[in-house]
C-alpha positions as CSV (number, residue, x, y, z in Angstrom):
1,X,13.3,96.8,188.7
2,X,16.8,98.6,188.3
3,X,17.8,96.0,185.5
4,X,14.6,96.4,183.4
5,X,14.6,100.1,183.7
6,X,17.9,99.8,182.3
7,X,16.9,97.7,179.3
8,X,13.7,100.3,178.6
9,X,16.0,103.2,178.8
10,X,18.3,101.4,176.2
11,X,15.5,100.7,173.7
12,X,13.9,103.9,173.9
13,X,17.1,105.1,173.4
14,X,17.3,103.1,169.9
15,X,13.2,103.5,169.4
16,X,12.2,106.1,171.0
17,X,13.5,109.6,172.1
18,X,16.9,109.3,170.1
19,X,14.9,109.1,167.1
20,X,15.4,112.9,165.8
21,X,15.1,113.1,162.6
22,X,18.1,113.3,160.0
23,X,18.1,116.6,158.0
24,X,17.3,115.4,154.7
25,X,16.0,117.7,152.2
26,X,14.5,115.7,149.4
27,X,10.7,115.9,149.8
28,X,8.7,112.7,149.2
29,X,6.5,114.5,146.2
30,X,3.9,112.2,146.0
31,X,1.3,110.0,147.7
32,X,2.7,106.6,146.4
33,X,6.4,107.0,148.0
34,X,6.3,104.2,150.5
35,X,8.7,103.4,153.7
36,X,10.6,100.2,152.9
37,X,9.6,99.1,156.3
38,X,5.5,99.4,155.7
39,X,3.0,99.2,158.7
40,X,-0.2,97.4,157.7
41,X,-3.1,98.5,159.8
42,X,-5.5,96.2,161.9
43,X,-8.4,97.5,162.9
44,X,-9.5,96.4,166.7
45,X,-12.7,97.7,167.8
46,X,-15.3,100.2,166.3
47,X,-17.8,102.8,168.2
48,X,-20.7,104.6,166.9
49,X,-21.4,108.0,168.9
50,X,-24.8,110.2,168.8
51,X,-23.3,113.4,167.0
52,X,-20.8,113.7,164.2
53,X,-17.3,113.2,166.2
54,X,-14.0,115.8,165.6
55,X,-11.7,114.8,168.2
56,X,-10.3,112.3,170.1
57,X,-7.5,111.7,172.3
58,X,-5.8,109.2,174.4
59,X,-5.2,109.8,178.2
60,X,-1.7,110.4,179.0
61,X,-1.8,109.3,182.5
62,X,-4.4,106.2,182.2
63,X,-3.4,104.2,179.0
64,X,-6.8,102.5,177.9
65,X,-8.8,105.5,178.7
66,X,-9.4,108.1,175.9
67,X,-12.4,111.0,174.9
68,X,-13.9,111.5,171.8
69,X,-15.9,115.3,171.1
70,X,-18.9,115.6,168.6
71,X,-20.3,118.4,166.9
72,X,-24.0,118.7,164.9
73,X,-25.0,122.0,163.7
74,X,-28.8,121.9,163.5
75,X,-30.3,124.0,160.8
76,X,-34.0,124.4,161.6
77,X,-33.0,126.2,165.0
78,X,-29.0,127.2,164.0
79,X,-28.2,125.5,167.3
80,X,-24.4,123.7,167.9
81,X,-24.7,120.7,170.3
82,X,-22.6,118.0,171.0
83,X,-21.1,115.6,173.4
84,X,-18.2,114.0,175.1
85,X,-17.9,110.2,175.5
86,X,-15.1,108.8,178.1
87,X,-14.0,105.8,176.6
88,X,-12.2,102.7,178.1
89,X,-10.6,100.1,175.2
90,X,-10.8,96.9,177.0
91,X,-7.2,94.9,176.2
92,X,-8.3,91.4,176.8
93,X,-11.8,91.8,174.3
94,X,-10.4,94.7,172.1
95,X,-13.8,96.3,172.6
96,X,-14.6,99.8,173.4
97,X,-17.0,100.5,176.7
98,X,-18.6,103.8,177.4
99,X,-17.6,105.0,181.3
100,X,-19.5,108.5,180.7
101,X,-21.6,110.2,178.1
102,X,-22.0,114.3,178.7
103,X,-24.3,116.8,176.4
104,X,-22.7,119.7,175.5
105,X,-22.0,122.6,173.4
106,X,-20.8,121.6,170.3
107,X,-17.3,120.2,170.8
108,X,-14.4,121.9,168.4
109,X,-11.1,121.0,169.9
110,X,-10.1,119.0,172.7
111,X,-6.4,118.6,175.1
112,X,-5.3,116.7,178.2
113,X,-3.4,118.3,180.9
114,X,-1.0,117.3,183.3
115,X,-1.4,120.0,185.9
116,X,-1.3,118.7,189.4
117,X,-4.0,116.3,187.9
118,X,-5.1,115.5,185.2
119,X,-7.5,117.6,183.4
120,X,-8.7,117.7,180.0
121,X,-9.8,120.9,178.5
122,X,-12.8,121.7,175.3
123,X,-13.6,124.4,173.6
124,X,-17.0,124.8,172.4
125,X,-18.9,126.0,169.7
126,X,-20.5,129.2,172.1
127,X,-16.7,130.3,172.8
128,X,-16.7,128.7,175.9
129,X,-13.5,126.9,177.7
130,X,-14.6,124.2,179.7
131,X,-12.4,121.9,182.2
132,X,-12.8,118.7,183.4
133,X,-11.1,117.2,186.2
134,X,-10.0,113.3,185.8
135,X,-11.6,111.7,188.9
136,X,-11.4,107.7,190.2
137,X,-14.9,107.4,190.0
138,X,-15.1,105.1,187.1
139,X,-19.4,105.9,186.8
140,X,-18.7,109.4,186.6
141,X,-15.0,110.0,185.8
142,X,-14.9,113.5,184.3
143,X,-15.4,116.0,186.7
144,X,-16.6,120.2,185.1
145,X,-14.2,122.5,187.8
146,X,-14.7,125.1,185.4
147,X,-16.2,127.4,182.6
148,X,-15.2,130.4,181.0
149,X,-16.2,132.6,177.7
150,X,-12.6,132.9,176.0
151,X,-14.1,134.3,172.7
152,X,-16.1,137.7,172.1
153,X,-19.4,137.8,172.2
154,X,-19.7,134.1,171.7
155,X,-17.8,133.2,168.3
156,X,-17.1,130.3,167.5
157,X,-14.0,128.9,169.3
158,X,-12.1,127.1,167.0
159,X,-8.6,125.1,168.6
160,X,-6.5,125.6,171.3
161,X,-3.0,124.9,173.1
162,X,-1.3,124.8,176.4
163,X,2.1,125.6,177.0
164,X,3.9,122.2,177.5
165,X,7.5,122.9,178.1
166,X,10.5,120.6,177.0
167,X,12.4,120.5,180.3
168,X,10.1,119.7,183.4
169,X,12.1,121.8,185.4
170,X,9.9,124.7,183.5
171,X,6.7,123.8,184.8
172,X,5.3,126.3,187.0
173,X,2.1,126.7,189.0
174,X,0.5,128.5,186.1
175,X,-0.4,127.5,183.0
176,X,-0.8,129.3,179.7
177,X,-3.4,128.9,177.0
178,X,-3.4,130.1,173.7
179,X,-7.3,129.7,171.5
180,X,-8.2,130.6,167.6
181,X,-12.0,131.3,167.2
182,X,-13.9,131.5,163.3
183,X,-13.2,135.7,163.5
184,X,-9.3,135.2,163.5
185,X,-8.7,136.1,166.4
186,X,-6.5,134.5,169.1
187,X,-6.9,134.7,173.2
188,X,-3.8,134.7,175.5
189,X,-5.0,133.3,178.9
190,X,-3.6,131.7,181.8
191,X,-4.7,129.2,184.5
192,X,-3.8,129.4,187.9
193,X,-5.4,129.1,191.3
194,X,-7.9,132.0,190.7
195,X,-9.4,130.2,187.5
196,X,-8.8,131.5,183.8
197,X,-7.3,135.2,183.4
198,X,-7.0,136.6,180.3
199,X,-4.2,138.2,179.6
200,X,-5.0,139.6,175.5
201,X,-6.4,139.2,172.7
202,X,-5.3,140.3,169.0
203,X,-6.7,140.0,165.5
204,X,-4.1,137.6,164.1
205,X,-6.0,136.3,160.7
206,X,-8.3,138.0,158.3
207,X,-10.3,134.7,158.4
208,X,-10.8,132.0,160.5
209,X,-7.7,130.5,162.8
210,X,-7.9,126.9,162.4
211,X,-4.9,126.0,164.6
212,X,-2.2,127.6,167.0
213,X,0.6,126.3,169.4
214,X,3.1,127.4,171.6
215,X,6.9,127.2,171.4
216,X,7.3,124.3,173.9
217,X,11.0,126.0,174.2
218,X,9.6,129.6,174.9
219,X,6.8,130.4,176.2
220,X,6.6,134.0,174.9
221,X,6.0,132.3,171.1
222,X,2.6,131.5,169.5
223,X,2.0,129.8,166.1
224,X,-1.1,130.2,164.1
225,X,-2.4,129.5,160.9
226,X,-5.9,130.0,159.2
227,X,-8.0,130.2,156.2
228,X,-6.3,133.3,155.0
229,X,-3.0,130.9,153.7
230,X,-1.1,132.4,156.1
231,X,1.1,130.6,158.8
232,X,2.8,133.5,161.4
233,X,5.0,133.6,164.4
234,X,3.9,135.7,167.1
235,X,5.8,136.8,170.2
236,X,3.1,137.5,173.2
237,X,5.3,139.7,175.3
238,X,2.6,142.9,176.5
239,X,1.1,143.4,172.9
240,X,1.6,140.4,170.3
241,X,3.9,141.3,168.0
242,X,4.1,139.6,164.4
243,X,7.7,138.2,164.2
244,X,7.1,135.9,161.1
245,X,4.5,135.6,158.0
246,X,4.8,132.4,155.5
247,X,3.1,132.5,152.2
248,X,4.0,128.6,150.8
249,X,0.7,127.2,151.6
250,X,-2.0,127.7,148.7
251,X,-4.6,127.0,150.9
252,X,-5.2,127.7,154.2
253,X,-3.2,126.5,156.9
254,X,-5.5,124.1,159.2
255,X,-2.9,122.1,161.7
256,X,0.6,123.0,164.2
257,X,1.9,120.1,165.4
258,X,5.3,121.6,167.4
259,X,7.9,118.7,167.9
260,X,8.5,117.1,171.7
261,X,11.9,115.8,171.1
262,X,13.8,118.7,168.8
263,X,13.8,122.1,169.8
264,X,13.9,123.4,166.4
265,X,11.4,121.7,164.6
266,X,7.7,121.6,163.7
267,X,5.0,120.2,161.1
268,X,2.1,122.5,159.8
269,X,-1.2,120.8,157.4
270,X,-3.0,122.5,155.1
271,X,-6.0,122.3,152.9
272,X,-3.6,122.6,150.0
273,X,-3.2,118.2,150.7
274,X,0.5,119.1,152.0
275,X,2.2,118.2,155.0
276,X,5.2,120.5,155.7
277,X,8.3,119.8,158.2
278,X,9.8,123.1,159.1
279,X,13.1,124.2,161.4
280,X,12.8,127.2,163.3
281,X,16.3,128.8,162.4
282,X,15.6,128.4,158.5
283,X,11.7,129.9,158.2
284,X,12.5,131.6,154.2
285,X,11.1,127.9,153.1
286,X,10.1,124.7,154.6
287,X,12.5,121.9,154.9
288,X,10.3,119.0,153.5
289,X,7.2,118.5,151.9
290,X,4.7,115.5,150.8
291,X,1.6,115.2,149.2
292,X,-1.2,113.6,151.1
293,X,-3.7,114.0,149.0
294,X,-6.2,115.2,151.0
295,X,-6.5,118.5,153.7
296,X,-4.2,117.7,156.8
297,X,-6.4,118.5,159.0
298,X,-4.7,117.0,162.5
299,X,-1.3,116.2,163.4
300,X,0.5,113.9,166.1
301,X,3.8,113.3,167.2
302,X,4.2,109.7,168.7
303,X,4.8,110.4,172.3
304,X,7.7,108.0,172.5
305,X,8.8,107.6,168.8
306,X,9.8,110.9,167.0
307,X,10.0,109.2,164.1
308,X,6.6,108.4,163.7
309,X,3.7,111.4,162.5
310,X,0.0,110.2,162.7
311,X,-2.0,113.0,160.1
312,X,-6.1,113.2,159.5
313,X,-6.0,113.7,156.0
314,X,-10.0,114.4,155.6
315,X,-11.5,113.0,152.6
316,X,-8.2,110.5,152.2
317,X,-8.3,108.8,155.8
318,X,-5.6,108.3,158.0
319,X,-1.8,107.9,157.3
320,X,1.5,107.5,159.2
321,X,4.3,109.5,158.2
322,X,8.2,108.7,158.2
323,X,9.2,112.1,159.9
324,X,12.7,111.7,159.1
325,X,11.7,111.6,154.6
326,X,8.1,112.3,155.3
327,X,7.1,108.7,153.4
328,X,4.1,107.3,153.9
329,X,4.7,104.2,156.4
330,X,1.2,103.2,156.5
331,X,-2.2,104.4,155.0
332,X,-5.9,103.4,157.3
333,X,-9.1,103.8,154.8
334,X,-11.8,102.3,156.9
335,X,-13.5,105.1,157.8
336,X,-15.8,106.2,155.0
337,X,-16.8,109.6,155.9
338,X,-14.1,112.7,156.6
339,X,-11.2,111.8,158.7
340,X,-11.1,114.5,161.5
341,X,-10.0,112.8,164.8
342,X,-6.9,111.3,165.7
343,X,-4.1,109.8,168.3
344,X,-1.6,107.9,169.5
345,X,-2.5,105.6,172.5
346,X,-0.4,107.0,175.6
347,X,1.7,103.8,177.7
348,X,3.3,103.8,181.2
349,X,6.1,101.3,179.9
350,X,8.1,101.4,183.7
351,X,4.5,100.3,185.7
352,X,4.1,97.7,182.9
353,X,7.6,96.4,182.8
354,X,8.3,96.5,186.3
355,X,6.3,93.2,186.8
356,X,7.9,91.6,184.1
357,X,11.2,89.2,183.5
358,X,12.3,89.7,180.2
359,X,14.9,90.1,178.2
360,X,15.8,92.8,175.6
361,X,14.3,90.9,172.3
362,X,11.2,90.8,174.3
363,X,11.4,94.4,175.9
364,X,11.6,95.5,172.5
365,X,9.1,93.5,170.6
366,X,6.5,94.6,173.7
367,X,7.3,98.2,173.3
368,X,6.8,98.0,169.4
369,X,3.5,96.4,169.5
370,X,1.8,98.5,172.4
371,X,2.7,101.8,171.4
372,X,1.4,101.8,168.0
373,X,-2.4,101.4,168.8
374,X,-4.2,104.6,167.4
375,X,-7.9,105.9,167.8
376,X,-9.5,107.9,164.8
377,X,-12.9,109.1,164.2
378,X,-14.8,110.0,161.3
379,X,-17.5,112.8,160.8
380,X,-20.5,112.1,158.6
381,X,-20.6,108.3,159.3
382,X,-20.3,109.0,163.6
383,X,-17.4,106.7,163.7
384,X,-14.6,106.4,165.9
385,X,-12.1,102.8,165.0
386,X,-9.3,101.8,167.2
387,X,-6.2,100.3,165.1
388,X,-2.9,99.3,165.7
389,X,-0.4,99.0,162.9
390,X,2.3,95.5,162.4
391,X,5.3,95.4,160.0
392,X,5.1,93.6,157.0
393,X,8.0,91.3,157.2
């Protein structure tokens, strides 16, 4: 077991976490600039859920498990309902199986947690935060430990973000929680062993706050952007205090994706079809830009792979981004309705290599294929597609 988790180490090391991007500052200005080293997308399985689906994402801790959120706004009564489906992708048939179907609120946003298990945490279309506890009961797996109004007087909760620090040895016993509802506003809470406590809430945007983050390097700083155009930089010590205001998007600013392997970087989306790359220390203009042709509505870092940035891109489906040139590696159009929901399929490569004999070409080849499966969903058609992507050689 020693000698493969050597070889691992060594080709994540080449694949994976070394991969932080070069700081090159030509922009890829347009939709056709390809990577040399193009993906081509294969579609695996397909699923049709009961609402218009928003959201999905892969579990971190259980690799073929993932949850997709739906949202239906019903006219006649002005009701929001939705639903959650627990999904299992079985490997051998490449089809999807439901493990658990819940009726909800109408879903906006949902996160896994790694807490001291695994949880994974909605907000919903009445304000409420809801948490669900991972169990082993594979009829019933998710588990509601809790429910809480995180938005006044019921507005429309909108996204939200937990404080994931960089170095482990940061995790504490609490965690924090920072949501954007449709008024602008943007609740500072915390979890601990007493539930959720609020600790404030600020009007950030005049209009609504599609997306916040945290610093994963300091707690004490919150990101948020919304339909006003305006991305800022908050620092959440006793009142929030507006450190930083950006103006460059012409539209508003719907997606913060903050960067797991360097300290200093993020991406932001916006309705404007742009996809930004940004460094902390230089905030007077963005670093990189690209075209996508469509509202980037989600954003995701591969978990393993820095290189690689999976972005929704609405009306223009799906696309994997170079993050070092912000090129367009590979495009998925087989959705036919707007492209909300995406992620990258989470691995455990040191439980899956540790009954294996095999040699570094093979390590590596393994590694590439299994951690570029994806999930995606679509709204209008009620779709949700699992792909994975292979080089053209």
């Amino acid at each position: 077991i020693v000698d493969i988790q050597r070889k691992l180490y060594a080709v994540l090391r080449k694949f994976g976490h070394a991969l932080i991007p070069r700081q090159n500052t030509n922009a890829a200005k347009r939709m056709g600039s390809m990577d040399m080293n193009q993906l081509k997308p294969v579609t695996l399985s397909k699923f049709s859920t009961d609402n218009p689906p928003d959201s999905v994402e892969w579990c971190p801790t259980q690799s073929t498990l993932f949850v997709c959120g739906t949202y239906l706004y019903d006219g006649a009564d002005k009701s929001r309902k939705g639903s959650i489906f627990c999904l299992n992708l079985n490997e051998s048939t490449n089809s999807i199986n439901t493990l658990q179907h819940l009726n909800t609120n109408g879903i906006l946003d949902m996160q896994w947690l790694q807490h001291d298990s695994t949880y994974l945490s909605t907000i919903c279309s009445n304000g409420q935060f809801v948490l669900y506890s991972l169990t082993s009961d594979q009829n019933e797996p998710l588990k509601q430990v809790l429910c809480e109004d995180v938005t006044a007087d019921q507005t429309l909760g909108l996204t939200h973000n937990w404080y994931r620090p960089r170095d482990i040895n940061q995790l504490t016993s609490s965690r924090y929680l920072v949501v954007g509802d449709q008024s602008g506003s943007l609740t500072l809470a915390e979890l601990n062993t007493n539930g959720l406590e609020y600790i404030q809430q600020w009007q950030a945007h005049d209009y609504e706050c599609w997306t916040c983050a945290f610093d994963y390097t300091n707690s004490n700083i919150v990101f948020s952007g919304a339909d006003d155009c305006l991305f800022k930089i908050w620092d959440i010590r006793e009142q929030a205090k507006e450190t930083h205001l950006s103006r460059e998007h012409k539209m508003g600013v719907c997606s913060i994706a903050v960067s797991p392997f360097d300290e200093h970087q993020f991406l932001t989306g916006s309705f404007d079809e742009y996809l930004r790359q940004w460094d902390k220390r230089m905030l007077d203009k963005s670093l990189k830009e690209t075209k996508l042709n469509a509202g980037v509505w989600k954003i995701k870092y591969h978990p393993q792979n820095a290189q690689n940035i999976l972005c929704a891109c609405m009306a223009n489906g799906f696309h994997i981004v170079d993050n070092t040139n912000l090129t367009v590696k590979c495009s998925y159009t087989e959705h036919t309705s707007l492209a909300y929901g995406c992620d990258w399929k989470h691995r455990d490569p040191l439980n899956e290599l540790a009954s294996m004999n095999m040699d570094d070409h093979d390590i590596t080849n393994n590694l590439q294929d299994n951690d570029n499966t994806v999930a995606t969903c679509s709204f209008y058609d009620k779709s949700v597609h699992v792909w994975k992507t292979q080089t053209i050689h």
